[in-house]
mmCIF file of C-alpha atoms and ligand atoms in Angstrom:
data_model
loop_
_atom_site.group_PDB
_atom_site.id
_atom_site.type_symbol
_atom_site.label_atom_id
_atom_site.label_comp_id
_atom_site.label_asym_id
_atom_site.label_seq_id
_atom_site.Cartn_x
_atom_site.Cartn_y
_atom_site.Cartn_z
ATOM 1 C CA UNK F 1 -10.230 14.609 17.402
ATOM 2 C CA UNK F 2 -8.046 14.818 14.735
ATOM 3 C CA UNK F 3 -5.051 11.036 14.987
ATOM 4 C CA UNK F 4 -2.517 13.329 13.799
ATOM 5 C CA UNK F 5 -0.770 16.405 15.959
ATOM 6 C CA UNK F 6 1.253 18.322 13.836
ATOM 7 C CA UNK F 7 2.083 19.785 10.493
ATOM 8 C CA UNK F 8 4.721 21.304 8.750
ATOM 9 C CA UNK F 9 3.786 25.057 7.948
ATOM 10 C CA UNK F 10 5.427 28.246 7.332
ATOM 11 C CA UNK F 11 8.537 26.799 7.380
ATOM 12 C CA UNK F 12 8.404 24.756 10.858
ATOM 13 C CA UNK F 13 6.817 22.367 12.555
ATOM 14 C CA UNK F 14 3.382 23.250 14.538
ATOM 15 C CA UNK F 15 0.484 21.897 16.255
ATOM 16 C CA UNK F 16 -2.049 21.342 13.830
ATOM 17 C CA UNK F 17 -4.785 23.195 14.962
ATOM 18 C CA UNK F 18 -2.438 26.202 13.507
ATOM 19 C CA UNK F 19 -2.045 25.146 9.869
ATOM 20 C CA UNK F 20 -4.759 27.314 8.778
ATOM 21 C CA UNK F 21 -4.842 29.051 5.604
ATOM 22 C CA UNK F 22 -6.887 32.609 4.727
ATOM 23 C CA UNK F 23 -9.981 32.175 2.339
ATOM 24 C CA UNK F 24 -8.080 35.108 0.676
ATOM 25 C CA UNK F 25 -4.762 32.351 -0.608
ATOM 26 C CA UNK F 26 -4.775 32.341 -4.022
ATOM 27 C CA UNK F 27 -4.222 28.620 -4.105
ATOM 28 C CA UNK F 28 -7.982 28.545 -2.602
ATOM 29 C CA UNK F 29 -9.403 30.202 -5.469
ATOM 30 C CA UNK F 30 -7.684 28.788 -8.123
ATOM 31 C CA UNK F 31 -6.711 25.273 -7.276
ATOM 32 C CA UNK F 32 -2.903 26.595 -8.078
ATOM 33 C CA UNK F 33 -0.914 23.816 -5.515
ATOM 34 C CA UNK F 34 -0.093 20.842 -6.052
ATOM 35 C CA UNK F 35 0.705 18.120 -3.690
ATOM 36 C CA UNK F 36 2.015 14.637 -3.379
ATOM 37 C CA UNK F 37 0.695 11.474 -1.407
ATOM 38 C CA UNK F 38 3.380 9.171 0.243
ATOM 39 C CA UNK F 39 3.260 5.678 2.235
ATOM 40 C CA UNK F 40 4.943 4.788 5.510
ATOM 41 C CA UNK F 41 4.004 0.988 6.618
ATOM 42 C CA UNK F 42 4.530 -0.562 9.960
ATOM 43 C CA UNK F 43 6.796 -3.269 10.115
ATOM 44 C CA UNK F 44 5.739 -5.199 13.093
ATOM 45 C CA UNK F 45 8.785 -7.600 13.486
ATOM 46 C CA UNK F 46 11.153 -4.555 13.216
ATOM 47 C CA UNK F 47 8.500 -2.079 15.295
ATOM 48 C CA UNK F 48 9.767 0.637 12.360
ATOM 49 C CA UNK F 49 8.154 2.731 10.441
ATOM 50 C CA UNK F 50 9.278 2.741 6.716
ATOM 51 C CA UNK F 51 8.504 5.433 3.940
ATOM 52 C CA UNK F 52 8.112 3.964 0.527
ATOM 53 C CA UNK F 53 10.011 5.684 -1.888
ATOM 54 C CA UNK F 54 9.948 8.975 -0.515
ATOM 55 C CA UNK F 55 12.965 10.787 -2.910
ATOM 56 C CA UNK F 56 10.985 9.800 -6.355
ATOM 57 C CA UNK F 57 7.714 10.843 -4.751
ATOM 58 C CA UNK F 58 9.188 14.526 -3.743
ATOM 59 C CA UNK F 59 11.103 14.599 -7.050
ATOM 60 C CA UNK F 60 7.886 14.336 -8.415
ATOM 61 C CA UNK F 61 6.400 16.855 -6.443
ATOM 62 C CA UNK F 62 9.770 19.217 -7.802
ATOM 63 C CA UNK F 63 8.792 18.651 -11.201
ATOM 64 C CA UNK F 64 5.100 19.163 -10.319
ATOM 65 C CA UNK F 65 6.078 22.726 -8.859
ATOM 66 C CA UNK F 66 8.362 23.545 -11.855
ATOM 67 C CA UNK F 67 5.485 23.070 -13.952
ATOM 68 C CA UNK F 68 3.255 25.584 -11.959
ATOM 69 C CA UNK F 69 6.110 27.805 -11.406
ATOM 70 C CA UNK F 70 6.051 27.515 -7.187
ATOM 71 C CA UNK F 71 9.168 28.264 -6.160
ATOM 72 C CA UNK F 72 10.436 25.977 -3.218
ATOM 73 C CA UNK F 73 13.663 26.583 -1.223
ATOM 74 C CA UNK F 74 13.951 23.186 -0.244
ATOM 75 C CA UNK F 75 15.866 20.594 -2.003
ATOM 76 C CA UNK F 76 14.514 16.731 -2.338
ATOM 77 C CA UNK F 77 17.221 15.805 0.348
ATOM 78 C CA UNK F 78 15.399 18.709 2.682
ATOM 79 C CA UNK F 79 11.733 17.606 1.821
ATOM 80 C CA UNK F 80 12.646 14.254 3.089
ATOM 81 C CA UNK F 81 14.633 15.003 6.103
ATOM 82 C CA UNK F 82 11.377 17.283 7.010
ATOM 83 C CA UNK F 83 9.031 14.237 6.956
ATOM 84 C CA UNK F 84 11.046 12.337 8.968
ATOM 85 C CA UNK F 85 11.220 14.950 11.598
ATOM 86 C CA UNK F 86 7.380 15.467 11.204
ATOM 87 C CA UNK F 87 6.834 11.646 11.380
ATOM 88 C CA UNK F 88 8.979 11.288 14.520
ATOM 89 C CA UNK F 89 7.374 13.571 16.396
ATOM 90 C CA UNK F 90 3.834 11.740 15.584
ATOM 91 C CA UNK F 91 5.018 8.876 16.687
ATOM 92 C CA UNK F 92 3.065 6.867 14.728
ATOM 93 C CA UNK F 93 3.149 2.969 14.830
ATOM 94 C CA UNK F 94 0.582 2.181 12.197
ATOM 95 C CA UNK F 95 0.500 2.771 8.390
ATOM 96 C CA UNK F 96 0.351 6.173 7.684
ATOM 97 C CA UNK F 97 -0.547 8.758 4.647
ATOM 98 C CA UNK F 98 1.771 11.698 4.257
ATOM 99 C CA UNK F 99 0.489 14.420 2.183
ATOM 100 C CA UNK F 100 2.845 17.214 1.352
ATOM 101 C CA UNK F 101 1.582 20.430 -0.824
ATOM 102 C CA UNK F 102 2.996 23.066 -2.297
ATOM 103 C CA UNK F 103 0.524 26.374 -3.507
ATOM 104 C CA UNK F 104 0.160 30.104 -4.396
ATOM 105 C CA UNK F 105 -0.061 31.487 -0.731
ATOM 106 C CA UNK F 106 -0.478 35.160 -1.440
ATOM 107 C CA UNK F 107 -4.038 36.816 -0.248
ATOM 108 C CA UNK F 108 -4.584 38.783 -3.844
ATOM 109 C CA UNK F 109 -6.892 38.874 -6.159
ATOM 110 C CA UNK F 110 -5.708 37.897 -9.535
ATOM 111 C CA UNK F 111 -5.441 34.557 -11.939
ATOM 112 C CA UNK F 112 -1.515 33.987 -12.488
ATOM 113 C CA UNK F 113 1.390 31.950 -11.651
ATOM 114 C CA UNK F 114 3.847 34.725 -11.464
ATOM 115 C CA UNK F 115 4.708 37.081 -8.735
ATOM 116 C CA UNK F 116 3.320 35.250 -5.989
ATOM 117 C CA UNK F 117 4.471 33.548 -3.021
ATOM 118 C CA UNK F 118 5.016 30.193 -2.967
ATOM 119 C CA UNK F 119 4.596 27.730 0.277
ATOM 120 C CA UNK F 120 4.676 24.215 2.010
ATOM 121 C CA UNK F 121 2.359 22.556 4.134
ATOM 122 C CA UNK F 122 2.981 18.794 5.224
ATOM 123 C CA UNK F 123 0.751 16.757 7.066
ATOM 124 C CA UNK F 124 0.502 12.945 7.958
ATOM 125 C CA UNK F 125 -2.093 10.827 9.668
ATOM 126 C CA UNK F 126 -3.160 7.249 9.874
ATOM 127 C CA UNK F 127 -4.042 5.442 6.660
ATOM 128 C CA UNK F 128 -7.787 4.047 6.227
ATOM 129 C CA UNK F 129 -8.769 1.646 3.284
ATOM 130 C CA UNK F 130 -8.945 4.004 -0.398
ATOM 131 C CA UNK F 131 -10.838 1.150 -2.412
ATOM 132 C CA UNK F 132 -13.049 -1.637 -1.174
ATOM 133 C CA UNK F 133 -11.282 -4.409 -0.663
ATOM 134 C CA UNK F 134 -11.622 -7.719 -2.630
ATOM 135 C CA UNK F 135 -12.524 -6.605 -6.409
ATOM 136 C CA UNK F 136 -13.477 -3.497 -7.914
ATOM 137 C CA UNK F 137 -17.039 -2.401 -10.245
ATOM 138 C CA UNK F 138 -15.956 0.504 -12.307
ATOM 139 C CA UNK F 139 -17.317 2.033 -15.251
ATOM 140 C CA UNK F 140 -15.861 3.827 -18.174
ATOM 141 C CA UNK F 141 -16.663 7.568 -17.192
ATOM 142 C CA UNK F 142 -18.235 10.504 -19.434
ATOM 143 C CA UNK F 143 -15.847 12.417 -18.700
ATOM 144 C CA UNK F 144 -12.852 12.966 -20.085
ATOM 145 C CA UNK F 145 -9.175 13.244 -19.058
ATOM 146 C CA UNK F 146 -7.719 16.807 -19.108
ATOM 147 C CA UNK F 147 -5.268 17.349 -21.651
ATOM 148 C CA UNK F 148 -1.999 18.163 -20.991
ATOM 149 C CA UNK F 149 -2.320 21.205 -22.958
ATOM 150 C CA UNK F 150 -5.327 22.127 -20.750
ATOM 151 C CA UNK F 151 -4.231 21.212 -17.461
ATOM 152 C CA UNK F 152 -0.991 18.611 -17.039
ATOM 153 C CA UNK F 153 -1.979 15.272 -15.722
ATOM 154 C CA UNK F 154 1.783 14.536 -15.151
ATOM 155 C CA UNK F 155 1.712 17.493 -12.433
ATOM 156 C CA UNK F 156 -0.057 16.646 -9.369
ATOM 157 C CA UNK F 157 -2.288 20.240 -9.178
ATOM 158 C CA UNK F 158 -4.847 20.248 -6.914
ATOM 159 C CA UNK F 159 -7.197 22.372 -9.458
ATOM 160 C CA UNK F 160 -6.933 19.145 -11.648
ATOM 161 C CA UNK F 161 -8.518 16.767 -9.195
ATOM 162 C CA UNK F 162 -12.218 18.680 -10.171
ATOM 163 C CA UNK F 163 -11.800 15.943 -13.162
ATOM 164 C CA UNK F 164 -11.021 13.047 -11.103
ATOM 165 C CA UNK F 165 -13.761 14.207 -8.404
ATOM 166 C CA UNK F 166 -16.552 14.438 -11.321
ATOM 167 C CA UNK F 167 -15.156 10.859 -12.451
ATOM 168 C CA UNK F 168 -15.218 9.531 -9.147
ATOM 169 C CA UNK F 169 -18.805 10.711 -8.130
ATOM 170 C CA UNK F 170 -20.409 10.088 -10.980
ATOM 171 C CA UNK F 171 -19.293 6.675 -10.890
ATOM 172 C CA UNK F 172 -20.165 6.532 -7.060
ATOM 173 C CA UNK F 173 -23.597 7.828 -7.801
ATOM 174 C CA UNK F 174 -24.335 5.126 -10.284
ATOM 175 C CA UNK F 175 -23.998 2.487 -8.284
ATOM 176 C CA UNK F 176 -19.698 1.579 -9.357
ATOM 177 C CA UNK F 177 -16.630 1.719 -6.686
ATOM 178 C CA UNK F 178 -14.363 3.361 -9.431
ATOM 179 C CA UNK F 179 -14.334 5.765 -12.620
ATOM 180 C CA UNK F 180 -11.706 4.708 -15.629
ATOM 181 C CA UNK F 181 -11.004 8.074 -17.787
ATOM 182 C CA UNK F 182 -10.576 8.068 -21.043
ATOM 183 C CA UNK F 183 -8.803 10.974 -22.742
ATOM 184 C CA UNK F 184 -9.756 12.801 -26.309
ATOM 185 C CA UNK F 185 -8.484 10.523 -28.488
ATOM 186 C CA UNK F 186 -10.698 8.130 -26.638
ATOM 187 C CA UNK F 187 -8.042 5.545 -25.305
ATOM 188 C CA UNK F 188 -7.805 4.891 -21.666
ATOM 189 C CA UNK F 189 -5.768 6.765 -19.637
ATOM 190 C CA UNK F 190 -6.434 5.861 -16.029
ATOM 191 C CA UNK F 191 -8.821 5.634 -12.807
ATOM 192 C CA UNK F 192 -9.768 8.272 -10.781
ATOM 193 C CA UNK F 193 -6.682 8.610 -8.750
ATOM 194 C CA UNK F 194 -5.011 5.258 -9.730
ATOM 195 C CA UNK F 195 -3.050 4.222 -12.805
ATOM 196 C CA UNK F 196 -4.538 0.943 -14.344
ATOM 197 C CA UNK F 197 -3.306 -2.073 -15.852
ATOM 198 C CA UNK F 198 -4.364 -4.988 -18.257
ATOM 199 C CA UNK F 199 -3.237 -8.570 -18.632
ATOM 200 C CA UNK F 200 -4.075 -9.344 -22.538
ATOM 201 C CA UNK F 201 -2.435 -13.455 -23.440
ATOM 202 C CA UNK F 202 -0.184 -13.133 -20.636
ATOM 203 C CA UNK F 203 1.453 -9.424 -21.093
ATOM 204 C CA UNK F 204 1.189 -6.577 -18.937
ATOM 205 C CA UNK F 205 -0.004 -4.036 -20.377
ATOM 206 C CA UNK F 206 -0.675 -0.223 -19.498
ATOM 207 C CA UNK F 207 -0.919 3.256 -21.223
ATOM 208 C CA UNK F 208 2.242 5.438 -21.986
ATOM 209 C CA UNK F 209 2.899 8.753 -20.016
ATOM 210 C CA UNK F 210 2.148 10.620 -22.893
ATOM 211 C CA UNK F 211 -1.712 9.492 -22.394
ATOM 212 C CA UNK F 212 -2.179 12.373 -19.985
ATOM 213 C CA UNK F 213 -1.722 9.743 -16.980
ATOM 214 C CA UNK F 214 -0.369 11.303 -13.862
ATOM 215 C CA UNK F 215 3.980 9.453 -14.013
ATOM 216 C CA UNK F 216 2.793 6.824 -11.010
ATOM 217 C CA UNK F 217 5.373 5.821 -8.784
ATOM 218 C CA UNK F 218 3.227 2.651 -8.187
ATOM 219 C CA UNK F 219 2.970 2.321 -11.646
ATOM 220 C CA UNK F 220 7.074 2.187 -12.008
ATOM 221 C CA UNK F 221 7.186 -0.392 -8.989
ATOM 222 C CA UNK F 222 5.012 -2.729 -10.777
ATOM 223 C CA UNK F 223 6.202 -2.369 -13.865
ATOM 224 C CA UNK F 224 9.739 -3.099 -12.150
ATOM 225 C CA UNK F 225 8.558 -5.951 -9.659
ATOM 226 C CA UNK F 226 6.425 -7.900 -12.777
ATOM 227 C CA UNK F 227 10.336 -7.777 -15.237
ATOM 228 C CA UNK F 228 11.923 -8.853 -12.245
ATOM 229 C CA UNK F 229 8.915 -11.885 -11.927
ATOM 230 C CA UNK F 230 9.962 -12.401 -15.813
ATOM 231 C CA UNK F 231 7.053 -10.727 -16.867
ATOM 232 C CA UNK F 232 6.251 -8.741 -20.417
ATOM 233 C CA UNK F 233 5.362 -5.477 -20.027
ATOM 234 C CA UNK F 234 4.475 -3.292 -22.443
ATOM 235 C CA UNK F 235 3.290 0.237 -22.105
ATOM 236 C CA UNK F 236 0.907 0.958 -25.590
ATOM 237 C CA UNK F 237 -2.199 2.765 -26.120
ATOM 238 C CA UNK F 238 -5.248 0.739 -25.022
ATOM 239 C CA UNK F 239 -8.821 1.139 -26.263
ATOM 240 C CA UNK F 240 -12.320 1.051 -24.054
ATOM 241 C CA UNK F 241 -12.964 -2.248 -25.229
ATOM 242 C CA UNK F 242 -9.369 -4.411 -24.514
ATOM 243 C CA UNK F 243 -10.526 -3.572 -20.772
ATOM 244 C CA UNK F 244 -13.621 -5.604 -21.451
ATOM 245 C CA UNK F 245 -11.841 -8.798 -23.225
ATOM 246 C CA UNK F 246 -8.456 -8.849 -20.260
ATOM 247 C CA UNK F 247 -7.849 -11.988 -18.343
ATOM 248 C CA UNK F 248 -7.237 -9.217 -15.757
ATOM 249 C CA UNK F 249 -7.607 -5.520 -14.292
ATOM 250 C CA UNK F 250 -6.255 -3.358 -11.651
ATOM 251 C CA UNK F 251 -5.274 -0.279 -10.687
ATOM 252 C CA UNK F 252 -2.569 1.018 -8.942
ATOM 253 C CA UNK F 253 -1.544 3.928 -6.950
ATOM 254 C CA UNK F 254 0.320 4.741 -3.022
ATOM 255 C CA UNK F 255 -3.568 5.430 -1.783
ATOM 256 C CA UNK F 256 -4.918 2.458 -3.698
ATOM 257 C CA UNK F 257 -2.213 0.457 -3.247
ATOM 258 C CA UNK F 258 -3.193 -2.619 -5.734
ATOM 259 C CA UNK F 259 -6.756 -3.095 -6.574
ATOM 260 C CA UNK F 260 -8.238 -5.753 -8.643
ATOM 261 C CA UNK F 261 -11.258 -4.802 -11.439
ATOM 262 C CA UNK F 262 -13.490 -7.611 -11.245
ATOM 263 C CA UNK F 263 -16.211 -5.872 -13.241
ATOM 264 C CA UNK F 264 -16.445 -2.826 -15.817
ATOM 265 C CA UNK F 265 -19.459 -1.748 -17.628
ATOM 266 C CA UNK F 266 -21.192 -5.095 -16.510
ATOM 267 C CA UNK F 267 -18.878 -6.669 -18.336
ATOM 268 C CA UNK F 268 -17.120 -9.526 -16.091
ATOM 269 C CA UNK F 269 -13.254 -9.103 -15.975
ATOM 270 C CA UNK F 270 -11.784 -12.748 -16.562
ATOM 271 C CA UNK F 271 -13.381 -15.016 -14.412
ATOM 272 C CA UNK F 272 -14.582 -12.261 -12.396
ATOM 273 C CA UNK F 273 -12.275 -12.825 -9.197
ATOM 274 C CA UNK F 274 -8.979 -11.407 -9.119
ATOM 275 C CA UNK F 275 -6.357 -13.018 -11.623
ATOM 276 C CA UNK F 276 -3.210 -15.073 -11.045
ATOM 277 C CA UNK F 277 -0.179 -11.902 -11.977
ATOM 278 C CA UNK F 278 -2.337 -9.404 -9.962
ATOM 279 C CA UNK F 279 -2.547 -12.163 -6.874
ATOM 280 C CA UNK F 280 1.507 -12.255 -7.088
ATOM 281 C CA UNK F 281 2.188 -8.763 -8.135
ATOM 282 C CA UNK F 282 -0.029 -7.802 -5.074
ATOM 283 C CA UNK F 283 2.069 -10.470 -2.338
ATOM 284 C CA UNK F 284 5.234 -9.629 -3.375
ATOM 285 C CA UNK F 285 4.105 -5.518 -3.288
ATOM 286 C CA UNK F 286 3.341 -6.212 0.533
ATOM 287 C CA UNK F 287 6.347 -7.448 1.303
ATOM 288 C CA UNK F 288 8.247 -4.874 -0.747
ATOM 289 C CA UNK F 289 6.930 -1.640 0.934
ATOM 290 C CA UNK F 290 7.157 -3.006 4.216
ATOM 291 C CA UNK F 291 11.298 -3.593 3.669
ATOM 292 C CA UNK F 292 10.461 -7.023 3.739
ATOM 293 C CA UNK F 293 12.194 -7.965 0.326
ATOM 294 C CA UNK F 294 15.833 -7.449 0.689
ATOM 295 C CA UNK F 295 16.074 -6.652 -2.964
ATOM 296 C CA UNK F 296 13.924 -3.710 -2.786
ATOM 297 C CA UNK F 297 15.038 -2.201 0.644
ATOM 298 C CA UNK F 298 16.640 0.729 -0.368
ATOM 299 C CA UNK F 299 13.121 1.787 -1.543
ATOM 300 C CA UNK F 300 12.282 2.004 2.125
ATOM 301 C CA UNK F 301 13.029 4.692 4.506
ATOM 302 C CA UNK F 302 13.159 4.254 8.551
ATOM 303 C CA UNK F 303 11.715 6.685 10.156
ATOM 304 C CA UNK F 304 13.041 5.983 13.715
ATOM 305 C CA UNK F 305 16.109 3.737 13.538
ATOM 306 C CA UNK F 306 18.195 7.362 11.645
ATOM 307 C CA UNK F 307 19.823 9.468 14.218
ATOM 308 C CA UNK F 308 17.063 12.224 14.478
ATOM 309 C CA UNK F 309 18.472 15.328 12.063
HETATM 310 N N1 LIG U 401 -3.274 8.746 -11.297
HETATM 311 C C1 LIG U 401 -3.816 9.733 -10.576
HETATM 312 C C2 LIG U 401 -4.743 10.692 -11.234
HETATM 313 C C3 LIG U 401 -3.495 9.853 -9.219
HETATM 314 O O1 LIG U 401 -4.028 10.845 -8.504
HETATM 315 C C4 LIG U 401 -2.641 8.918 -8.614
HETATM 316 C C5 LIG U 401 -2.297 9.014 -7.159
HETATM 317 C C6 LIG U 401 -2.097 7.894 -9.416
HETATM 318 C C7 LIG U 401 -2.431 7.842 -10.756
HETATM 319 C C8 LIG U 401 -1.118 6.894 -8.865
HETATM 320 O O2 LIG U 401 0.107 7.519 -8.628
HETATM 321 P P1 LIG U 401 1.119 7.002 -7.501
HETATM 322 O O3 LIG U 401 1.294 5.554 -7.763
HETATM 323 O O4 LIG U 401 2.358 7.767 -7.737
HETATM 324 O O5 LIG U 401 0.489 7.272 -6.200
HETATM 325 N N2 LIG U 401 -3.294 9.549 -6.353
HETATM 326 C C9 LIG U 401 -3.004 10.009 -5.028
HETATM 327 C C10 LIG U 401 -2.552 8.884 -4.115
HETATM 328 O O6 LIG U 401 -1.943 9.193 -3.100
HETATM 329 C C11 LIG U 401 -4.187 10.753 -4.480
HETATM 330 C C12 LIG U 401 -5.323 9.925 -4.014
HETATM 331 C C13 LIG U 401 -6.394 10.693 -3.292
HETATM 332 O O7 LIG U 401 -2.762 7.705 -4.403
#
């Protein structure tokens, strides 16, 4: 039995033993959707529900379908007023995963972006662990990142997630918890499905968006919670072997969440247990998305204490 009970599909919401698609949608074939994947956290104290930046992640998900030319008619404002509708009719009181997607739904044959019908699914259930928790083994994959002339990393397309599958199993298959991509030029891009950052004599350090990195919303809050902490951070190209001389690791991303590497290639990360700025980057992170940190409450949307819409 399926935790959750409904999705949003064909413009309303519906049990979700009805959100079937045809093998025929083009999206099927051709990987031409993309999607998004949002937060909500419990706050016990409060009993609410709050949804961690929700606007950025479905402005995101805008820009995602500009790219692929899906034509949406629902505004940021809409997409958001539609989760919480979704959410409170769930009724969930736990930490939950909302996945919105947007894809080619016409049943033709034929590879293009244009004259096709575009459409919105959104579903939500209860969030289970992404990455083992306490420290990460990863290794530096074989593969390589797409290229953003090839297929955008910045866009979330479900077509581009074959790379980060091959990554991730190839990794899994060796024995590792977690692939790191490099792209062409053979600088480090990411993880799997996590953006990834390096602590070199005290400075935070991660790769630009222009190193075919999907734009992580995780990746912005850290970036913003470690200046706020009166931490450098500088985003610069980083080569294979920085990763193997940090005083720390991790990864980042709304599945994820904050994950220490303790280990890459064999090669020990720092003193091989997860390192001081991750430790506080990580508290004050749990406190943040949970609107527990005043400063950063307008991040978080309730999903019950709105008048329902
Ligand atoms: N890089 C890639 C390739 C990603 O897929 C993700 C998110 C991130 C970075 C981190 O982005 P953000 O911080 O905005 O989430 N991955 C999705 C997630 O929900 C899909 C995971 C299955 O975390």
């Amino acid at each position: 039995m399926p935790k959750n009970k409904y999705a949003f599909f064909r413009g309303e919401i519906r049990p979700i033993e009805e959100a079937k698609v045809s093998v025929m949608t083009s999206a099927f074939n051709y990987g031409t959707g993309v999607f998004e994947g949002i937060r909500a956290f419990w706050n016990e104290e409060e009993k609410e529900l709050f949804v961690f930046r929700m606007p950025e992640h479905y402005a995101r998900f805008l820009r995602s379908c500009k790219i692929l030319l899906l034509d949406l008619p629902y505004s940021v404002e809409d997409l958001c007023q539609i989760t919480l509708e979704l959410l409170r009719r769930e009724g969930f009181q736990e930490d939950v995963y909302i996945r919105p997607l947007a894809y080619k739904a016409s049943e033709e044959i034929g590879v293009r972006l244009h004259n096709l019908e575009s459409d919105l699914a959104i579903f939500a259930l209860p969030f289970e662990a992404y990455l083992p928790p306490g420290g990460i083994r990863a290794m530096v994959s074989s593969w390589r990142r797409i290229e953003d002339n090839a297929i955008p990393a910045r866009a979330k397309i479900t077509g581009a997630y074959v790379n980060s599958a091959l990554a991730k199993t190839e990794a899994y298959l060796a024995g590792f918890d977690e692939a790191i991509v490099l792209n062409e030029d053979g600088q480090v891009a990411e993880g799997s499905a996590e953006n990834l950052f390096l602590v070199r004599d005290g400075v935070l350090i991660t790769p630009p968006i222009t190193a075919n990195i999907l734009e992580g919303i995780t990746r912005d809050t850290v970036m913003t919670l470690a200046r706020d902490l009166g931490l450098p951070v500088v985003e610069r190209p980083v080569d294979r072997t920085e990763l193997y001389l940090a005083e720390e690791v991790f990864l980042t991303g709304t599945a994820a969440g904050l994950a220490p590497v303790v280990e890459i290639d064999h090669r020990k990360i720092g003193t091989g247990k997860p390192g001081p700025i991750f430790n506080s980057l990580r508290d004050l992170y749990e406190r943040v998305v949970r609107g527990k940190e005043k400063k950063y409450r307008s991040w978080c949307t309730p999903v019950y204490s709105r008048p329902a819409a």
